């Protein structure tokens, strides 16, 4: 969104400033939701490198030791720990994917703040299927939206279209009514 686009729509400078301020707040809110993405990505890469190195070290150690039962048991233990680390990492990644998919889908419902709606959801019944599709959220969201007590959680928008009463009078009179309705004055 550019100031020049708003100017072309006939908005005055104070209206443009107000619209840009609201737009900036929306952008900053979205940035805040995903601010830790790069950090988590780097951490994921680091852990995957560590797991790969551990696998190589275990294979090398196992090749050097053929008959020592104690070392074989230690290798099995290390391998089990490594497998547990892999599983833990995969679970963490899957949880991140699920949360991202939920946040993305909640924006389709025009939720004002994801943090306020998530406690109302049964997160255990929401899953990503093998194709990456989110299941279990839509039914819950429909139920939440139907409850009038939850109306404040959703951005319903406002209808700002100009609809004159009657339709009588000159074009100049209607333009004056339009400007007055939207707070637009020629003297600005």
PDB file of C-alpha atoms in Angstrom:
ATOM      1  CA  UNK A   1       0.000   0.000   0.000  1.00  0.00           C
ATOM      2  CA  UNK A   2       1.455   3.333  -1.066  1.00  0.00           C
ATOM      3  CA  UNK A   3       0.557   6.836   0.003  1.00  0.00           C
ATOM      4  CA  UNK A   4       0.194   7.820  -3.639  1.00  0.00           C
ATOM      5  CA  UNK A   5      -2.483   5.135  -4.112  1.00  0.00           C
ATOM      6  CA  UNK A   6      -4.472   6.564  -1.219  1.00  0.00           C
ATOM      7  CA  UNK A   7      -3.996  10.093  -2.549  1.00  0.00           C
ATOM      8  CA  UNK A   8      -5.344   8.938  -5.931  1.00  0.00           C
ATOM      9  CA  UNK A   9      -8.471   7.685  -4.120  1.00  0.00           C
ATOM     10  CA  UNK A  10      -9.089  11.252  -2.954  1.00  0.00           C
ATOM     11  CA  UNK A  11      -8.089  10.915   0.694  1.00  0.00           C
ATOM     12  CA  UNK A  12      -6.602  13.933   2.459  1.00  0.00           C
ATOM     13  CA  UNK A  13      -3.261  13.825   4.296  1.00  0.00           C
ATOM     14  CA  UNK A  14      -4.754  13.212   7.755  1.00  0.00           C
ATOM     15  CA  UNK A  15      -6.836  10.281   6.457  1.00  0.00           C
ATOM     16  CA  UNK A  16      -3.796   8.879   4.645  1.00  0.00           C
ATOM     17  CA  UNK A  17      -1.729   9.122   7.841  1.00  0.00           C
ATOM     18  CA  UNK A  18      -4.437   7.299   9.809  1.00  0.00           C
ATOM     19  CA  UNK A  19      -4.706   4.510   7.208  1.00  0.00           C
ATOM     20  CA  UNK A  20      -0.912   4.115   7.017  1.00  0.00           C
ATOM     21  CA  UNK A  21      -0.680   3.969  10.818  1.00  0.00           C
ATOM     22  CA  UNK A  22      -3.279   1.171  10.971  1.00  0.00           C
ATOM     23  CA  UNK A  23      -1.552  -0.663   8.114  1.00  0.00           C
ATOM     24  CA  UNK A  24       1.808  -0.363   9.905  1.00  0.00           C
ATOM     25  CA  UNK A  25       0.332  -1.813  13.089  1.00  0.00           C
ATOM     26  CA  UNK A  26      -1.018  -4.806  11.145  1.00  0.00           C
ATOM     27  CA  UNK A  27       2.348  -5.415   9.495  1.00  0.00           C
ATOM     28  CA  UNK A  28       4.203  -5.212  12.826  1.00  0.00           C
ATOM     29  CA  UNK A  29       1.750  -7.672  14.397  1.00  0.00           C
ATOM     30  CA  UNK A  30       2.366 -10.174  11.593  1.00  0.00           C
ATOM     31  CA  UNK A  31       6.157  -9.716  11.859  1.00  0.00           C
ATOM     32  CA  UNK A  32       5.929 -10.350  15.605  1.00  0.00           C
ATOM     33  CA  UNK A  33       4.197 -13.681  15.078  1.00  0.00           C
ATOM     34  CA  UNK A  34       7.073 -14.979  12.963  1.00  0.00           C
ATOM     35  CA  UNK A  35      10.045 -13.196  14.549  1.00  0.00           C
ATOM     36  CA  UNK A  36      11.662 -16.388  15.872  1.00  0.00           C
ATOM     37  CA  UNK A  37      11.455 -18.306  12.566  1.00  0.00           C
ATOM     38  CA  UNK A  38      15.079 -17.613  11.508  1.00  0.00           C
ATOM     39  CA  UNK A  39      16.409 -18.540  14.937  1.00  0.00           C
ATOM     40  CA  UNK A  40      14.502 -21.832  14.939  1.00  0.00           C
ATOM     41  CA  UNK A  41      15.662 -22.572  11.397  1.00  0.00           C
ATOM     42  CA  UNK A  42      19.317 -22.054  12.388  1.00  0.00           C
ATOM     43  CA  UNK A  43      18.865 -24.177  15.505  1.00  0.00           C
ATOM     44  CA  UNK A  44      17.284 -26.936  13.417  1.00  0.00           C
ATOM     45  CA  UNK A  45      20.196 -26.893  10.987  1.00  0.00           C
ATOM     46  CA  UNK A  46      22.703 -27.050  13.838  1.00  0.00           C
ATOM     47  CA  UNK A  47      20.957 -29.997  15.483  1.00  0.00           C
ATOM     48  CA  UNK A  48      20.717 -31.888  12.194  1.00  0.00           C
ATOM     49  CA  UNK A  49      24.464 -31.409  11.649  1.00  0.00           C
ATOM     50  CA  UNK A  50      25.121 -32.699  15.179  1.00  0.00           C
ATOM     51  CA  UNK A  51      22.950 -35.771  14.585  1.00  0.00           C
ATOM     52  CA  UNK A  52      24.750 -36.530  11.310  1.00  0.00           C
ATOM     53  CA  UNK A  53      28.150 -36.187  13.004  1.00  0.00           C
ATOM     54  CA  UNK A  54      27.023 -38.470  15.851  1.00  0.00           C
ATOM     55  CA  UNK A  55      25.905 -41.118  13.344  1.00  0.00           C
ATOM     56  CA  UNK A  56      29.303 -41.024  11.587  1.00  0.00           C
ATOM     57  CA  UNK A  57      31.187 -41.221  14.899  1.00  0.00           C
ATOM     58  CA  UNK A  58      29.096 -44.185  16.031  1.00  0.00           C
ATOM     59  CA  UNK A  59      29.695 -46.075  12.787  1.00  0.00           C
ATOM     60  CA  UNK A  60      33.440 -45.389  12.971  1.00  0.00           C
ATOM     61  CA  UNK A  61      33.611 -46.504  16.592  1.00  0.00           C
ATOM     62  CA  UNK A  62      31.593 -49.628  15.879  1.00  0.00           C
ATOM     63  CA  UNK A  63      33.981 -50.558  13.065  1.00  0.00           C
ATOM     64  CA  UNK A  64      36.995 -50.267  15.363  1.00  0.00           C
ATOM     65  CA  UNK A  65      35.533 -52.408  18.129  1.00  0.00           C
ATOM     66  CA  UNK A  66      34.467 -55.927  17.157  1.00  0.00           C
ATOM     67  CA  UNK A  67      34.452 -58.052  20.277  1.00  0.00           C
ATOM     68  CA  UNK A  68      34.136 -55.769  23.242  1.00  0.00           C
ATOM     69  CA  UNK A  69      30.617 -56.242  24.666  1.00  0.00           C
ATOM     70  CA  UNK A  70      30.817 -53.197  26.911  1.00  0.00           C
ATOM     71  CA  UNK A  71      31.622 -50.916  23.975  1.00  0.00           C
ATOM     72  CA  UNK A  72      28.867 -52.527  21.914  1.00  0.00           C
ATOM     73  CA  UNK A  73      26.414 -51.792  24.712  1.00  0.00           C
ATOM     74  CA  UNK A  74      27.661 -48.201  24.914  1.00  0.00           C
ATOM     75  CA  UNK A  75      27.279 -47.841  21.147  1.00  0.00           C
ATOM     76  CA  UNK A  76      23.732 -49.204  21.351  1.00  0.00           C
ATOM     77  CA  UNK A  77      22.982 -46.715  24.119  1.00  0.00           C
ATOM     78  CA  UNK A  78      24.439 -43.842  22.103  1.00  0.00           C
ATOM     79  CA  UNK A  79      22.509 -44.933  19.033  1.00  0.00           C
ATOM     80  CA  UNK A  80      19.299 -45.072  21.074  1.00  0.00           C
ATOM     81  CA  UNK A  81      19.975 -41.574  22.466  1.00  0.00           C
ATOM     82  CA  UNK A  82      20.637 -40.343  18.938  1.00  0.00           C
ATOM     83  CA  UNK A  83      17.391 -41.897  17.679  1.00  0.00           C
ATOM     84  CA  UNK A  84      15.507 -40.266  20.565  1.00  0.00           C
ATOM     85  CA  UNK A  85      17.064 -36.916  19.635  1.00  0.00           C
ATOM     86  CA  UNK A  86      15.963 -37.389  16.017  1.00  0.00           C
ATOM     87  CA  UNK A  87      12.419 -38.248  17.101  1.00  0.00           C
ATOM     88  CA  UNK A  88      12.289 -35.287  19.469  1.00  0.00           C
ATOM     89  CA  UNK A  89      13.490 -32.987  16.696  1.00  0.00           C
ATOM     90  CA  UNK A  90      10.924 -34.367  14.238  1.00  0.00           C
ATOM     91  CA  UNK A  91       8.159 -33.910  16.825  1.00  0.00           C
ATOM     92  CA  UNK A  92       9.272 -30.308  17.375  1.00  0.00           C
ATOM     93  CA  UNK A  93       9.303 -29.608  13.625  1.00  0.00           C
ATOM     94  CA  UNK A  94       5.853 -31.177  13.203  1.00  0.00           C
ATOM     95  CA  UNK A  95       4.518 -29.044  16.051  1.00  0.00           C
ATOM     96  CA  UNK A  96       5.947 -25.908  14.408  1.00  0.00           C
ATOM     97  CA  UNK A  97       4.352 -26.875  11.082  1.00  0.00           C
ATOM     98  CA  UNK A  98       1.008 -27.468  12.784  1.00  0.00           C
ATOM     99  CA  UNK A  99       1.122 -24.127  14.620  1.00  0.00           C
ATOM    100  CA  UNK A 100       2.037 -22.300  11.424  1.00  0.00           C
ATOM    101  CA  UNK A 101      -0.823 -23.988   9.548  1.00  0.00           C
ATOM    102  CA  UNK A 102      -3.262 -23.103  12.344  1.00  0.00           C
ATOM    103  CA  UNK A 103      -2.112 -19.463  12.421  1.00  0.00           C
ATOM    104  CA  UNK A 104      -2.420 -19.254   8.668  1.00  0.00           C
ATOM    105  CA  UNK A 105      -5.925 -20.745   8.679  1.00  0.00           C
ATOM    106  CA  UNK A 106      -7.045 -18.479  11.539  1.00  0.00           C
ATOM    107  CA  UNK A 107      -6.208 -15.465   9.393  1.00  0.00           C
ATOM    108  CA  UNK A 108      -8.717 -16.794   6.842  1.00  0.00           C
ATOM    109  CA  UNK A 109     -11.350 -16.570   9.575  1.00  0.00           C
ATOM    110  CA  UNK A 110     -10.275 -12.939  10.252  1.00  0.00           C
ATOM    111  CA  UNK A 111      -9.380 -13.679  13.863  1.00  0.00           C
ATOM    112  CA  UNK A 112      -8.242 -10.481  15.562  1.00  0.00           C
ATOM    113  CA  UNK A 113      -5.656 -12.182  17.809  1.00  0.00           C
ATOM    114  CA  UNK A 114      -4.629 -15.836  17.499  1.00  0.00           C
ATOM    115  CA  UNK A 115      -3.518 -15.995  21.137  1.00  0.00           C
ATOM    116  CA  UNK A 116      -7.034 -15.204  22.352  1.00  0.00           C
ATOM    117  CA  UNK A 117      -8.747 -17.850  20.220  1.00  0.00           C
ATOM    118  CA  UNK A 118      -6.340 -20.770  20.710  1.00  0.00           C
ATOM    119  CA  UNK A 119      -7.453 -21.489  24.305  1.00  0.00           C
ATOM    120  CA  UNK A 120     -10.961 -22.073  22.924  1.00  0.00           C
ATOM    121  CA  UNK A 121      -9.691 -24.763  20.537  1.00  0.00           C
ATOM    122  CA  UNK A 122      -9.236 -28.467  21.287  1.00  0.00           C
ATOM    123  CA  UNK A 123      -5.666 -28.595  19.982  1.00  0.00           C
ATOM    124  CA  UNK A 124      -5.475 -32.387  20.407  1.00  0.00           C
ATOM    125  CA  UNK A 125      -8.102 -32.866  17.693  1.00  0.00           C
ATOM    126  CA  UNK A 126      -6.357 -30.599  15.171  1.00  0.00           C
ATOM    127  CA  UNK A 127      -3.844 -32.372  12.936  1.00  0.00           C
ATOM    128  CA  UNK A 128      -1.952 -32.113   9.686  1.00  0.00           C
ATOM    129  CA  UNK A 129      -2.685 -35.059   7.410  1.00  0.00           C
ATOM    130  CA  UNK A 130      -0.030 -36.736   5.243  1.00  0.00           C
ATOM    131  CA  UNK A 131      -0.720 -34.223   2.433  1.00  0.00           C
ATOM    132  CA  UNK A 132      -0.210 -31.245   4.749  1.00  0.00           C
ATOM    133  CA  UNK A 133      -3.922 -30.392   5.028  1.00  0.00           C
ATOM    134  CA  UNK A 134      -5.253 -29.119   8.338  1.00  0.00           C
ATOM    135  CA  UNK A 135      -8.073 -31.220   9.828  1.00  0.00           C
ATOM    136  CA  UNK A 136     -10.236 -30.651  12.874  1.00  0.00           C
ATOM    137  CA  UNK A 137     -10.128 -26.851  12.919  1.00  0.00           C
ATOM    138  CA  UNK A 138     -12.998 -25.804  10.652  1.00  0.00           C
ATOM    139  CA  UNK A 139     -15.784 -27.416  12.723  1.00  0.00           C
ATOM    140  CA  UNK A 140     -14.439 -25.850  15.901  1.00  0.00           C
ATOM    141  CA  UNK A 141     -14.153 -22.411  14.280  1.00  0.00           C
ATOM    142  CA  UNK A 142     -17.724 -22.582  12.970  1.00  0.00           C
ATOM    143  CA  UNK A 143     -18.968 -23.354  16.473  1.00  0.00           C
ATOM    144  CA  UNK A 144     -16.941 -20.505  17.982  1.00  0.00           C
ATOM    145  CA  UNK A 145     -18.182 -18.042  15.340  1.00  0.00           C
ATOM    146  CA  UNK A 146     -21.834 -18.983  15.962  1.00  0.00           C
ATOM    147  CA  UNK A 147     -21.541 -18.056  19.641  1.00  0.00           C
ATOM    148  CA  UNK A 148     -22.523 -14.372  19.917  1.00  0.00           C
ATOM    149  CA  UNK A 149     -20.272 -13.975  22.975  1.00  0.00           C
ATOM    150  CA  UNK A 150     -17.254 -14.556  20.719  1.00  0.00           C
ATOM    151  CA  UNK A 151     -18.131 -11.923  18.097  1.00  0.00           C
ATOM    152  CA  UNK A 152     -15.399  -9.583  19.385  1.00  0.00           C
ATOM    153  CA  UNK A 153     -12.748 -12.160  18.446  1.00  0.00           C
ATOM    154  CA  UNK A 154     -13.373 -11.689  14.729  1.00  0.00           C
ATOM    155  CA  UNK A 155     -12.813  -8.714  12.450  1.00  0.00           C
ATOM    156  CA  UNK A 156     -16.121  -8.275  10.689  1.00  0.00           C
ATOM    157  CA  UNK A 157     -15.005  -5.031   9.052  1.00  0.00           C
ATOM    158  CA  UNK A 158     -17.268  -2.077   8.527  1.00  0.00           C
ATOM    159  CA  UNK A 159     -19.313  -1.114   5.530  1.00  0.00           C
ATOM    160  CA  UNK A 160     -18.235   2.388   4.518  1.00  0.00           C
ATOM    161  CA  UNK A 161     -19.984   2.544   1.178  1.00  0.00           C
ATOM    162  CA  UNK A 162     -21.891   5.760   0.597  1.00  0.00           C
ATOM    163  CA  UNK A 163     -25.595   5.156   0.120  1.00  0.00           C
ATOM    164  CA  UNK A 164     -27.560   8.423  -0.195  1.00  0.00           C
ATOM    165  CA  UNK A 165     -31.083   8.665   1.136  1.00  0.00           C
ATOM    166  CA  UNK A 166     -33.681   9.369  -1.548  1.00  0.00           C
ATOM    167  CA  UNK A 167     -31.418  10.275  -4.434  1.00  0.00           C
ATOM    168  CA  UNK A 168     -32.838  13.749  -5.078  1.00  0.00           C
ATOM    169  CA  UNK A 169     -30.787  16.893  -5.619  1.00  0.00           C
ATOM    170  CA  UNK A 170     -27.993  17.996  -7.876  1.00  0.00           C
ATOM    171  CA  UNK A 171     -24.730  16.157  -8.381  1.00  0.00           C
ATOM    172  CA  UNK A 172     -22.919  18.907  -6.483  1.00  0.00           C
ATOM    173  CA  UNK A 173     -25.194  18.417  -3.457  1.00  0.00           C
ATOM    174  CA  UNK A 174     -24.579  14.679  -3.472  1.00  0.00           C
ATOM    175  CA  UNK A 175     -20.811  15.254  -3.680  1.00  0.00           C
ATOM    176  CA  UNK A 176     -21.012  17.579  -0.675  1.00  0.00           C
ATOM    177  CA  UNK A 177     -22.933  14.904   1.243  1.00  0.00           C
ATOM    178  CA  UNK A 178     -20.313  12.344   0.249  1.00  0.00           C
ATOM    179  CA  UNK A 179     -17.436  14.556   1.431  1.00  0.00           C
ATOM    180  CA  UNK A 180     -19.228  15.328   4.690  1.00  0.00           C
ATOM    181  CA  UNK A 181     -19.908  11.612   5.279  1.00  0.00           C
ATOM    182  CA  UNK A 182     -16.212  10.809   4.942  1.00  0.00           C
ATOM    183  CA  UNK A 183     -14.852  13.942   6.611  1.00  0.00           C
ATOM    184  CA  UNK A 184     -13.368  15.299   3.391  1.00  0.00           C
ATOM    185  CA  UNK A 185     -13.239  19.072   2.990  1.00  0.00           C
ATOM    186  CA  UNK A 186     -12.049  21.159   0.045  1.00  0.00           C
ATOM    187  CA  UNK A 187     -10.222  23.579   2.331  1.00  0.00           C
ATOM    188  CA  UNK A 188      -7.573  21.000   3.275  1.00  0.00           C
TER     189      UNK A 188
END
